[in-house]
PDB file of C-alpha atoms in Angstrom:
ATOM      1  CA  MET A   1     134.449 127.215 117.836  1.00  0.00           C
ATOM      2  CA  CYS A   2     131.860 128.413 115.306  1.00  0.00           C
ATOM      3  CA  ASP A   3     130.727 131.802 114.071  1.00  0.00           C
ATOM      4  CA  ALA A   4     128.689 133.309 111.244  1.00  0.00           C
ATOM      5  CA  SER A   5     128.482 136.644 109.448  1.00  0.00           C
ATOM      6  CA  ASP A   6     126.242 138.013 106.722  1.00  0.00           C
ATOM      7  CA  LEU A   7     128.483 136.591 103.999  1.00  0.00           C
ATOM      8  CA  ALA A   8     130.204 133.471 105.367  1.00  0.00           C
ATOM      9  CA  ILE A   9     130.501 130.967 108.192  1.00  0.00           C
ATOM     10  CA  GLY A  10     133.661 129.751 109.925  1.00  0.00           C
ATOM     11  CA  ALA A  11     134.746 127.013 112.312  1.00  0.00           C
ATOM     12  CA  VAL A  12     137.866 125.887 114.146  1.00  0.00           C
ATOM     13  CA  LEU A  13     138.466 122.344 115.371  1.00  0.00           C
ATOM     14  CA  GLY A  14     140.762 122.086 118.361  1.00  0.00           C
ATOM     15  CA  GLN A  15     141.739 119.781 121.197  1.00  0.00           C
ATOM     16  CA  ARG A  16     142.394 120.947 124.721  1.00  0.00           C
ATOM     17  CA  LYS A  17     145.526 119.667 126.447  1.00  0.00           C
ATOM     18  CA  ASP A  18     146.991 121.103 129.636  1.00  0.00           C
ATOM     19  CA  ASN A  19     144.463 123.973 129.467  1.00  0.00           C
ATOM     20  CA  LEU A  20     145.769 124.934 126.021  1.00  0.00           C
ATOM     21  CA  VAL A  21     143.774 124.574 122.812  1.00  0.00           C
ATOM     22  CA  HIS A  22     145.723 122.942 119.997  1.00  0.00           C
ATOM     23  CA  VAL A  23     144.220 123.698 116.593  1.00  0.00           C
ATOM     24  CA  ILE A  24     143.571 120.727 114.297  1.00  0.00           C
ATOM     25  CA  TYR A  25     141.581 122.211 111.432  1.00  0.00           C
ATOM     26  CA  TYR A  26     140.340 125.564 110.087  1.00  0.00           C
ATOM     27  CA  ALA A  27     137.278 125.727 107.836  1.00  0.00           C
ATOM     28  CA  SER A  28     135.064 128.402 106.300  1.00  0.00           C
ATOM     29  CA  LYS A  29     132.392 128.664 103.645  1.00  0.00           C
ATOM     30  CA  VAL A  30     130.785 131.491 101.677  1.00  0.00           C
ATOM     31  CA  LEU A  31     126.996 131.671 101.969  1.00  0.00           C
ATOM     32  CA  ASN A  32     124.894 131.488  98.826  1.00  0.00           C
ATOM     33  CA  ASP A  33     122.121 133.959  98.027  1.00  0.00           C
ATOM     34  CA  ASN A  34     119.428 131.977  99.851  1.00  0.00           C
ATOM     35  CA  GLN A  35     121.547 131.422 102.954  1.00  0.00           C
ATOM     36  CA  ARG A  36     122.320 135.127 103.201  1.00  0.00           C
ATOM     37  CA  ASN A  37     118.603 135.706 103.798  1.00  0.00           C
ATOM     38  CA  TYR A  38     118.614 133.471 106.889  1.00  0.00           C
ATOM     39  CA  THR A  39     118.101 135.004 110.298  1.00  0.00           C
ATOM     40  CA  THR A  40     121.074 135.404 112.628  1.00  0.00           C
ATOM     41  CA  THR A  41     120.067 132.322 114.628  1.00  0.00           C
ATOM     42  CA  GLU A  42     119.767 130.239 111.464  1.00  0.00           C
ATOM     43  CA  LYS A  43     123.189 131.344 110.251  1.00  0.00           C
ATOM     44  CA  GLU A  44     124.796 130.534 113.592  1.00  0.00           C
ATOM     45  CA  LEU A  45     123.205 127.071 113.644  1.00  0.00           C
ATOM     46  CA  LEU A  46     124.207 126.563 110.012  1.00  0.00           C
ATOM     47  CA  ALA A  47     127.818 127.225 111.032  1.00  0.00           C
ATOM     48  CA  ILE A  48     127.594 124.433 113.615  1.00  0.00           C
ATOM     49  CA  VAL A  49     125.984 122.017 111.146  1.00  0.00           C
ATOM     50  CA  PHE A  50     128.680 122.859 108.590  1.00  0.00           C
ATOM     51  CA  ALA A  51     131.431 122.259 111.151  1.00  0.00           C
ATOM     52  CA  PHE A  52     130.084 118.873 112.266  1.00  0.00           C
ATOM     53  CA  ASP A  53     129.640 117.747 108.676  1.00  0.00           C
ATOM     54  CA  LYS A  54     133.169 118.896 107.818  1.00  0.00           C
ATOM     55  CA  PHE A  55     134.820 117.389 110.893  1.00  0.00           C
ATOM     56  CA  ARG A  56     132.585 114.315 111.210  1.00  0.00           C
ATOM     57  CA  SER A  57     135.444 111.814 110.991  1.00  0.00           C
ATOM     58  CA  TYR A  58     137.132 113.555 113.937  1.00  0.00           C
ATOM     59  CA  LEU A  59     134.051 114.079 116.122  1.00  0.00           C
ATOM     60  CA  ILE A  60     131.955 110.940 115.792  1.00  0.00           C
ATOM     61  CA  GLY A  61     131.908 108.962 119.033  1.00  0.00           C
ATOM     62  CA  SER A  62     133.536 111.707 121.131  1.00  0.00           C
ATOM     63  CA  LYS A  63     132.272 114.333 123.540  1.00  0.00           C
ATOM     64  CA  VAL A  64     132.218 117.672 121.693  1.00  0.00           C
ATOM     65  CA  ILE A  65     131.965 121.166 123.195  1.00  0.00           C
ATOM     66  CA  VAL A  66     130.888 123.943 120.831  1.00  0.00           C
ATOM     67  CA  PHE A  67     131.789 127.543 121.689  1.00  0.00           C
ATOM     68  CA  THR A  68     129.599 130.193 120.079  1.00  0.00           C
ATOM     69  CA  ASP A  69     128.729 133.809 120.760  1.00  0.00           C
ATOM     70  CA  HIS A  70     125.018 133.168 120.095  1.00  0.00           C
ATOM     71  CA  SER A  71     123.556 131.983 123.404  1.00  0.00           C
ATOM     72  CA  ALA A  72     120.113 131.225 121.926  1.00  0.00           C
ATOM     73  CA  LEU A  73     121.480 128.077 120.316  1.00  0.00           C
ATOM     74  CA  LYS A  74     121.715 126.343 123.699  1.00  0.00           C
ATOM     75  CA  TYR A  75     117.952 126.433 124.089  1.00  0.00           C
ATOM     76  CA  LEU A  76     117.206 125.766 120.431  1.00  0.00           C
ATOM     77  CA  LEU A  77     118.414 122.168 120.636  1.00  0.00           C
ATOM     78  CA  ALA A  78     115.836 121.388 123.332  1.00  0.00           C
ATOM     79  CA  LYS A  79     113.004 123.353 121.728  1.00  0.00           C
ATOM     80  CA  ARG A  80     110.311 121.186 120.142  1.00  0.00           C
ATOM     81  CA  GLU A  81     108.530 123.857 118.134  1.00  0.00           C
ATOM     82  CA  SER A  82     110.561 125.638 115.504  1.00  0.00           C
ATOM     83  CA  LYS A  83     110.957 126.064 111.765  1.00  0.00           C
ATOM     84  CA  PRO A  84     111.232 122.837 109.745  1.00  0.00           C
ATOM     85  CA  ARG A  85     114.719 123.847 108.594  1.00  0.00           C
ATOM     86  CA  LEU A  86     115.969 124.276 112.166  1.00  0.00           C
ATOM     87  CA  ILE A  87     114.338 121.029 113.281  1.00  0.00           C
ATOM     88  CA  ARG A  88     116.068 119.196 110.430  1.00  0.00           C
ATOM     89  CA  TRP A  89     119.448 120.606 111.454  1.00  0.00           C
ATOM     90  CA  VAL A  90     118.867 119.712 115.102  1.00  0.00           C
ATOM     91  CA  LEU A  91     118.078 116.130 114.073  1.00  0.00           C
ATOM     92  CA  LEU A  92     121.347 115.965 112.141  1.00  0.00           C
ATOM     93  CA  LEU A  93     123.264 117.071 115.233  1.00  0.00           C
ATOM     94  CA  GLN A  94     121.679 114.376 117.409  1.00  0.00           C
ATOM     95  CA  GLU A  95     124.178 111.892 115.981  1.00  0.00           C
ATOM     96  CA  PHE A  96     126.872 113.563 118.081  1.00  0.00           C
ATOM     97  CA  ASP A  97     127.459 113.989 121.816  1.00  0.00           C
ATOM     98  CA  ILE A  98     127.321 117.783 121.745  1.00  0.00           C
ATOM     99  CA  GLU A  99     127.349 120.523 124.385  1.00  0.00           C
ATOM    100  CA  ILE A 100     127.005 124.211 123.477  1.00  0.00           C
ATOM    101  CA  LYS A 101     128.699 126.882 125.613  1.00  0.00           C
ATOM    102  CA  ASP A 102     128.677 130.667 125.380  1.00  0.00           C
ATOM    103  CA  LYS A 103     131.791 132.538 124.378  1.00  0.00           C
ATOM    104  CA  LYS A 104     132.068 136.262 123.845  1.00  0.00           C
ATOM    105  CA  GLY A 105     132.819 137.496 120.367  1.00  0.00           C
ATOM    106  CA  VAL A 106     136.094 139.073 121.472  1.00  0.00           C
ATOM    107  CA  GLU A 107     137.194 135.644 122.768  1.00  0.00           C
ATOM    108  CA  ASN A 108     136.120 133.864 119.601  1.00  0.00           C
ATOM    109  CA  LYS A 109     138.379 135.810 117.264  1.00  0.00           C
ATOM    110  CA  VAL A 110     139.616 132.957 115.070  1.00  0.00           C
ATOM    111  CA  ALA A 111     136.197 131.623 114.064  1.00  0.00           C
ATOM    112  CA  ASP A 112     134.916 135.180 113.807  1.00  0.00           C
ATOM    113  CA  HIS A 113     137.744 136.076 111.436  1.00  0.00           C
ATOM    114  CA  LEU A 114     137.203 132.964 109.292  1.00  0.00           C
ATOM    115  CA  SER A 115     133.576 133.921 108.774  1.00  0.00           C
ATOM    116  CA  ARG A 116     134.667 137.304 107.411  1.00  0.00           C
ATOM    117  CA  ILE A 117     137.652 136.424 105.195  1.00  0.00           C
ATOM    118  CA  PRO A 118     137.054 137.725 101.664  1.00  0.00           C
ATOM    119  CA  CYS A 119     137.278 135.088  98.945  1.00  0.00           C
ATOM    120  CA  GLU A 120     138.549 136.396  95.637  1.00  0.00           C
ATOM    121  CA  GLU A 121     136.974 134.946  92.536  1.00  0.00           C
ATOM    122  CA  GLY A 122     139.227 132.616  90.591  1.00  0.00           C
ATOM    123  CA  SER A 123     141.424 131.856  93.592  1.00  0.00           C
ATOM    124  CA  THR A 124     143.091 128.467  93.640  1.00  0.00           C
ATOM    125  CA  GLN A 125     141.343 125.878  95.823  1.00  0.00           C
ATOM    126  CA  SER A 126     143.388 123.076  97.347  1.00  0.00           C
ATOM    127  CA  THR A 127     142.340 119.452  96.978  1.00  0.00           C
ATOM    128  CA  HIS A 128     140.247 118.246  99.901  1.00  0.00           C
ATOM    129  CA  ILE A 129     141.414 115.306 101.982  1.00  0.00           C
ATOM    130  CA  ASN A 130     139.207 112.232 101.668  1.00  0.00           C
ATOM    131  CA  GLU A 131     137.677 111.810 105.117  1.00  0.00           C
ATOM    132  CA  CYS A 132     135.320 108.915 104.382  1.00  0.00           C
ATOM    133  CA  PHE A 133     135.415 105.945 106.745  1.00  0.00           C
ATOM    134  CA  PRO A 134     136.414 102.721 104.937  1.00  0.00           C
ATOM    135  CA  ASP A 135     133.589 100.861 106.712  1.00  0.00           C
ATOM    136  CA  GLU A 136     131.051 103.254 105.198  1.00  0.00           C
ATOM    137  CA  GLN A 137     131.995 102.246 101.654  1.00  0.00           C
ATOM    138  CA  LEU A 138     130.860  99.061  99.941  1.00  0.00           C
ATOM    139  CA  MET A 139     133.504  96.477  99.123  1.00  0.00           C
ATOM    140  CA  VAL A 140     133.287  95.744  95.409  1.00  0.00           C
ATOM    141  CA  ILE A 141     134.340  92.339  94.083  1.00  0.00           C
ATOM    142  CA  HIS A 142     134.270  91.182  90.474  1.00  0.00           C
ATOM    143  CA  LYS A 143     133.726  87.497  91.234  1.00  0.00           C
ATOM    144  CA  ALA A 144     132.267  85.783  94.295  1.00  0.00           C
ATOM    145  CA  PRO A 145     134.837  83.538  96.052  1.00  0.00           C
ATOM    146  CA  TRP A 146     134.313  79.783  96.234  1.00  0.00           C
ATOM    147  CA  PHE A 147     133.440  79.937  99.946  1.00  0.00           C
ATOM    148  CA  VAL A 148     130.734  82.604  99.661  1.00  0.00           C
ATOM    149  CA  ASP A 149     127.873  80.222 100.590  1.00  0.00           C
ATOM    150  CA  ILE A 150     129.657  78.973 103.718  1.00  0.00           C
ATOM    151  CA  ALA A 151     130.612  82.525 104.740  1.00  0.00           C
ATOM    152  CA  ASN A 152     127.013  83.733 104.360  1.00  0.00           C
ATOM    153  CA  PHE A 153     125.732  80.781 106.379  1.00  0.00           C
ATOM    154  CA  LYS A 154     128.234  81.311 109.204  1.00  0.00           C
ATOM    155  CA  ALA A 155     127.610  85.070 109.277  1.00  0.00           C
ATOM    156  CA  THR A 156     123.813  85.200 108.881  1.00  0.00           C
ATOM    157  CA  GLY A 157     122.577  81.611 109.102  1.00  0.00           C
ATOM    158  CA  SER A 158     121.009  81.856 105.636  1.00  0.00           C
ATOM    159  CA  LEU A 159     121.141  79.109 103.009  1.00  0.00           C
ATOM    160  CA  PRO A 160     121.059  79.662  99.228  1.00  0.00           C
ATOM    161  CA  LEU A 161     117.483  79.513  97.948  1.00  0.00           C
ATOM    162  CA  GLU A 162     118.493  77.582  94.827  1.00  0.00           C
ATOM    163  CA  PHE A 163     119.998  74.708  96.866  1.00  0.00           C
ATOM    164  CA  ASN A 164     118.054  71.456  97.125  1.00  0.00           C
ATOM    165  CA  LYS A 165     117.643  69.427 100.306  1.00  0.00           C
ATOM    166  CA  HIS A 166     120.869  67.436  99.902  1.00  0.00           C
ATOM    167  CA  GLN A 167     122.952  70.499  99.015  1.00  0.00           C
ATOM    168  CA  ARG A 168     121.675  72.345 102.087  1.00  0.00           C
ATOM    169  CA  LYS A 169     122.437  69.379 104.319  1.00  0.00           C
ATOM    170  CA  LYS A 170     125.966  69.123 102.914  1.00  0.00           C
ATOM    171  CA  LEU A 171     126.548  72.860 103.398  1.00  0.00           C
ATOM    172  CA  VAL A 172     125.430  72.695 107.042  1.00  0.00           C
ATOM    173  CA  ASN A 173     127.730  69.714 107.687  1.00  0.00           C
ATOM    174  CA  ASP A 174     130.699  71.357 105.954  1.00  0.00           C
ATOM    175  CA  ALA A 175     130.144  74.598 107.883  1.00  0.00           C
ATOM    176  CA  LYS A 176     131.041  72.816 111.130  1.00  0.00           C
ATOM    177  CA  TYR A 177     134.698  72.973 110.121  1.00  0.00           C
ATOM    178  CA  PHE A 178     134.664  76.706 109.425  1.00  0.00           C
ATOM    179  CA  ILE A 179     134.872  79.755 111.709  1.00  0.00           C
ATOM    180  CA  TRP A 180     133.633  83.225 110.723  1.00  0.00           C
ATOM    181  CA  ASP A 181     135.701  86.076 112.149  1.00  0.00           C
ATOM    182  CA  GLU A 182     134.564  89.155 110.247  1.00  0.00           C
ATOM    183  CA  PRO A 183     135.681  89.835 107.591  1.00  0.00           C
ATOM    184  CA  TYR A 184     137.550  86.513 107.210  1.00  0.00           C
ATOM    185  CA  LEU A 185     136.526  82.861 107.048  1.00  0.00           C
ATOM    186  CA  PHE A 186     138.817  80.241 108.597  1.00  0.00           C
ATOM    187  CA  LYS A 187     138.821  76.456 108.267  1.00  0.00           C
ATOM    188  CA  LYS A 188     139.747  74.054 111.062  1.00  0.00           C
ATOM    189  CA  CYS A 189     142.084  71.622 109.314  1.00  0.00           C
ATOM    190  CA  SER A 190     142.820  68.031 110.345  1.00  0.00           C
ATOM    191  CA  ASP A 191     146.135  69.080 111.909  1.00  0.00           C
ATOM    192  CA  GLY A 192     144.305  71.461 114.260  1.00  0.00           C
ATOM    193  CA  ILE A 193     145.555  74.620 112.543  1.00  0.00           C
ATOM    194  CA  LEU A 194     143.171  77.391 111.490  1.00  0.00           C
ATOM    195  CA  ARG A 195     143.777  78.490 107.909  1.00  0.00           C
ATOM    196  CA  ARG A 196     142.169  81.488 106.253  1.00  0.00           C
ATOM    197  CA  CYS A 197     140.036  80.847 103.181  1.00  0.00           C
ATOM    198  CA  ILE A 198     141.217  82.835 100.182  1.00  0.00           C
ATOM    199  CA  SER A 199     139.861  83.527  96.718  1.00  0.00           C
ATOM    200  CA  GLU A 200     141.293  81.994  93.546  1.00  0.00           C
ATOM    201  CA  GLU A 201     143.041  85.247  92.647  1.00  0.00           C
ATOM    202  CA  GLU A 202     144.712  85.498  96.046  1.00  0.00           C
ATOM    203  CA  GLY A 203     145.527  81.797  95.855  1.00  0.00           C
ATOM    204  CA  ARG A 204     147.531  82.313  92.685  1.00  0.00           C
ATOM    205  CA  GLU A 205     149.473  85.094  94.404  1.00  0.00           C
ATOM    206  CA  VAL A 206     150.215  82.842  97.390  1.00  0.00           C
ATOM    207  CA  LEU A 207     151.371  80.034  95.115  1.00  0.00           C
ATOM    208  CA  TRP A 208     153.672  82.387  93.285  1.00  0.00           C
ATOM    209  CA  ASP A 209     155.111  83.765  96.528  1.00  0.00           C
ATOM    210  CA  CYS A 210     155.776  80.265  97.850  1.00  0.00           C
ATOM    211  CA  HIS A 211     157.003  78.584  94.695  1.00  0.00           C
ATOM    212  CA  GLY A 212     157.803  81.135  92.039  1.00  0.00           C
ATOM    213  CA  SER A 213     159.267  84.158  93.801  1.00  0.00           C
ATOM    214  CA  THR A 214     162.946  84.637  94.588  1.00  0.00           C
ATOM    215  CA  TYR A 215     162.268  83.998  98.282  1.00  0.00           C
ATOM    216  CA  GLY A 216     160.079  80.940  97.687  1.00  0.00           C
ATOM    217  CA  GLY A 217     162.843  78.541  98.662  1.00  0.00           C
ATOM    218  CA  HIS A 218     162.762  76.294  95.590  1.00  0.00           C
ATOM    219  CA  PHE A 219     165.048  77.696  92.891  1.00  0.00           C
ATOM    220  CA  ALA A 220     166.702  80.912  91.817  1.00  0.00           C
ATOM    221  CA  ARG A 221     164.669  83.412  89.814  1.00  0.00           C
ATOM    222  CA  GLU A 222     165.876  82.411  86.333  1.00  0.00           C
ATOM    223  CA  ARG A 223     165.622  78.720  87.091  1.00  0.00           C
ATOM    224  CA  THR A 224     162.140  78.983  88.549  1.00  0.00           C
ATOM    225  CA  ALA A 225     160.822  80.969  85.611  1.00  0.00           C
ATOM    226  CA  ALA A 226     162.131  78.281  83.238  1.00  0.00           C
ATOM    227  CA  LYS A 227     160.283  75.357  84.889  1.00  0.00           C
ATOM    228  CA  VAL A 228     158.894  73.077  82.179  1.00  0.00           C
ATOM    229  CA  LEU A 229     156.764  69.967  82.614  1.00  0.00           C
ATOM    230  CA  GLN A 230     156.370  67.126  80.172  1.00  0.00           C
ATOM    231  CA  CYS A 231     153.112  65.204  80.558  1.00  0.00           C
ATOM    232  CA  ASP A 232     151.905  62.019  78.912  1.00  0.00           C
ATOM    233  CA  PHE A 233     149.731  58.956  79.480  1.00  0.00           C
ATOM    234  CA  MET A 234     151.079  55.426  79.638  1.00  0.00           C
ATOM    235  CA  GLY A 235     148.823  52.508  78.802  1.00  0.00           C
ATOM    236  CA  PRO A 236     146.324  51.036  78.558  1.00  0.00           C
ATOM    237  CA  PHE A 237     147.469  48.367  80.994  1.00  0.00           C
ATOM    238  CA  PRO A 238     145.582  45.400  82.418  1.00  0.00           C
ATOM    239  CA  THR A 239     142.976  46.669  84.856  1.00  0.00           C
ATOM    240  CA  SER A 240     144.211  47.026  88.429  1.00  0.00           C
ATOM    241  CA  TYR A 241     141.949  48.514  91.096  1.00  0.00           C
ATOM    242  CA  SER A 242     139.794  49.893  88.242  1.00  0.00           C
ATOM    243  CA  ASN A 243     142.793  51.757  86.773  1.00  0.00           C
ATOM    244  CA  ASN A 244     144.015  51.277  83.209  1.00  0.00           C
ATOM    245  CA  TYR A 245     146.399  54.217  82.653  1.00  0.00           C
ATOM    246  CA  ILE A 246     149.265  56.060  84.322  1.00  0.00           C
ATOM    247  CA  LEU A 247     149.575  59.839  83.942  1.00  0.00           C
ATOM    248  CA  VAL A 248     153.214  60.922  84.242  1.00  0.00           C
ATOM    249  CA  ALA A 249     154.692  64.432  84.606  1.00  0.00           C
ATOM    250  CA  VAL A 250     158.446  65.125  84.581  1.00  0.00           C
ATOM    251  CA  ASP A 251     160.057  68.421  85.578  1.00  0.00           C
ATOM    252  CA  TYR A 252     162.783  69.321  83.093  1.00  0.00           C
ATOM    253  CA  VAL A 253     164.732  71.300  85.718  1.00  0.00           C
ATOM    254  CA  SER A 254     164.816  68.986  88.724  1.00  0.00           C
ATOM    255  CA  LYS A 255     163.969  65.714  86.888  1.00  0.00           C
ATOM    256  CA  TRP A 256     161.310  65.127  89.534  1.00  0.00           C
ATOM    257  CA  VAL A 257     158.603  62.665  88.493  1.00  0.00           C
ATOM    258  CA  GLU A 258     154.953  62.710  89.523  1.00  0.00           C
ATOM    259  CA  ALA A 259     152.660  59.854  88.448  1.00  0.00           C
ATOM    260  CA  ILE A 260     149.143  58.679  89.269  1.00  0.00           C
ATOM    261  CA  ALA A 261     147.064  55.683  88.192  1.00  0.00           C
ATOM    262  CA  THR A 262     143.808  56.611  86.433  1.00  0.00           C
ATOM    263  CA  PRO A 263     140.811  54.690  85.078  1.00  0.00           C
ATOM    264  CA  THR A 264     140.589  56.876  81.941  1.00  0.00           C
ATOM    265  CA  ASN A 265     142.818  59.153  79.891  1.00  0.00           C
ATOM    266  CA  ASP A 266     140.495  62.131  79.317  1.00  0.00           C
ATOM    267  CA  ASN A 267     140.993  65.867  79.877  1.00  0.00           C
ATOM    268  CA  LYS A 268     139.224  65.860  83.263  1.00  0.00           C
ATOM    269  CA  VAL A 269     141.900  63.543  84.647  1.00  0.00           C
ATOM    270  CA  VAL A 270     144.645  65.850  83.353  1.00  0.00           C
ATOM    271  CA  MET A 271     143.042  68.988  84.817  1.00  0.00           C
ATOM    272  CA  ASN A 272     142.491  67.357  88.201  1.00  0.00           C
ATOM    273  CA  PHE A 273     146.073  66.045  88.220  1.00  0.00           C
ATOM    274  CA  LEU A 274     147.538  69.477  87.466  1.00  0.00           C
ATOM    275  CA  ARG A 275     145.484  71.195  90.181  1.00  0.00           C
ATOM    276  CA  LYS A 276     145.983  68.697  93.008  1.00  0.00           C
ATOM    277  CA  HIS A 277     149.438  67.267  92.322  1.00  0.00           C
ATOM    278  CA  ILE A 278     151.334  70.015  90.483  1.00  0.00           C
ATOM    279  CA  PHE A 279     150.023  73.549  91.018  1.00  0.00           C
ATOM    280  CA  CYS A 280     149.275  73.285  94.739  1.00  0.00           C
ATOM    281  CA  ARG A 281     152.493  71.408  95.588  1.00  0.00           C
ATOM    282  CA  PHE A 282     155.184  72.739  93.269  1.00  0.00           C
ATOM    283  CA  GLY A 283     153.746  75.973  91.947  1.00  0.00           C
ATOM    284  CA  VAL A 284     152.707  76.950  88.456  1.00  0.00           C
ATOM    285  CA  PRO A 285     155.183  75.885  85.735  1.00  0.00           C
ATOM    286  CA  GLY A 286     156.217  78.135  82.907  1.00  0.00           C
ATOM    287  CA  ALA A 287     155.205  75.649  80.215  1.00  0.00           C
ATOM    288  CA  ILE A 288     153.791  72.166  79.680  1.00  0.00           C
ATOM    289  CA  ILE A 289     154.872  69.906  76.814  1.00  0.00           C
ATOM    290  CA  SER A 290     152.572  67.127  75.578  1.00  0.00           C
ATOM    291  CA  ASP A 291     152.197  64.831  72.570  1.00  0.00           C
ATOM    292  CA  GLY A 292     149.243  66.857  71.262  1.00  0.00           C
ATOM    293  CA  GLY A 293     146.641  64.207  72.037  1.00  0.00           C
ATOM    294  CA  SER A 294     142.970  65.081  72.464  1.00  0.00           C
ATOM    295  CA  HIS A 295     143.244  64.734  76.238  1.00  0.00           C
ATOM    296  CA  PHE A 296     145.782  67.595  76.218  1.00  0.00           C
ATOM    297  CA  CYS A 297     144.505  69.716  73.313  1.00  0.00           C
ATOM    298  CA  ASN A 298     140.969  70.766  74.277  1.00  0.00           C
ATOM    299  CA  LYS A 299     139.191  73.960  75.296  1.00  0.00           C
ATOM    300  CA  PRO A 300     138.689  73.197  79.042  1.00  0.00           C
ATOM    301  CA  LEU A 301     142.397  72.477  79.536  1.00  0.00           C
ATOM    302  CA  GLU A 302     143.397  75.490  77.432  1.00  0.00           C
ATOM    303  CA  ALA A 303     141.166  77.691  79.620  1.00  0.00           C
ATOM    304  CA  LEU A 304     142.780  76.287  82.780  1.00  0.00           C
ATOM    305  CA  LEU A 305     146.318  76.884  81.499  1.00  0.00           C
ATOM    306  CA  LEU A 306     145.390  80.381  80.319  1.00  0.00           C
ATOM    307  CA  LYS A 307     143.956  81.145  83.759  1.00  0.00           C
ATOM    308  CA  TYR A 308     147.266  80.277  85.448  1.00  0.00           C
ATOM    309  CA  GLY A 309     149.472  81.715  82.710  1.00  0.00           C
ATOM    310  CA  VAL A 310     150.972  78.397  81.570  1.00  0.00           C
ATOM    311  CA  LYS A 311     152.139  77.916  77.987  1.00  0.00           C
ATOM    312  CA  HIS A 312     151.192  74.694  76.205  1.00  0.00           C
ATOM    313  CA  LYS A 313     153.663  73.340  73.653  1.00  0.00           C
TER     314      LYS A 313
END
C-alpha cells in the first residue's frame, strides 16, 4: 500500500494470509524541495518507486500487488509517451512482477497516515537494517588460493595467458581430477572420495583442529602445545639409491621418530620434509631444535616456520 502527500510519501509492506493482511514493514520519507514541486501523479509514482527500492529484498522474484488511491498509475505503466522522469521510474519497476489496483483513500488509511506524519527536526533516527543480498557483494580475498587456475578453468574454460604450451597441457590434464561445484572446488582422490580444496590459511586451521585442538584426538591441551621436535642430518654415508644422508626428526613428547633418506642435506630437503612428513601428518609443533647448521638456519626455512608459528631453537 502506497500513498503520497504534499510533504511526504508512505508505504506499508504486508502479506495476505487467510484474507487478513499481516504487516511486515512500515516506511515513510519526507520530500525535498524539488520533489514537493512534482505533480500529484509523479508523487504517487515516486511513493511506489520508494517502496520497491526500500523493500527490494522482500519483493524480488515474487508477485506483488500495489494498492493506491491514484487510479491513473495503472495506465501510466503501459504508456509509451511520458516525461523522461516517469519513464525512468517505470523502467526501474520493470524488474518486479507488479500489479497495481485501486483502493479508496478511506481504505488506505495506514499508508495515507504515514505520508502525513510530521517529522520533528533533531529526532533520533534508528539504525537501518542491512538488506543487501550477499550474492550482490564482491568476495574480497587478500591472496589467491593455490588452486585458482584450476578453478577458473573448470568454471569458465579459460587458461592463464602467461602459461606456456607445457603448462597449459599439464593444467588441462590435472583438471580431469577436479570437480567445480560453485563456489567450491573438489578433487577426486585415489580412494574415490571427493575432498574440497582449501586455501593455505584454511589448511592451517584444519591442521590445528585435527592435531592441535583439545578434540583433535592426539594429546591433551597442555601436552599438545608443548610438542617439540629435534631435527638433524646423519651422514654422509656411502651412496645408496642416489642417497647420501638421513634426515631424522624425534618428537620429545611421544619419542616418535620420522626419518627419510636424502641425496643432499640442504634447506630445501628440510622444508619439504617438514611439510610432507610432519605438518600434514602430525600437526604443527610448538618448536624445532636443531644444531644450528646452515641447512636449518636460513631465510627460506625461517619464513616457513614463521608462517606456521613454529619457534626455532
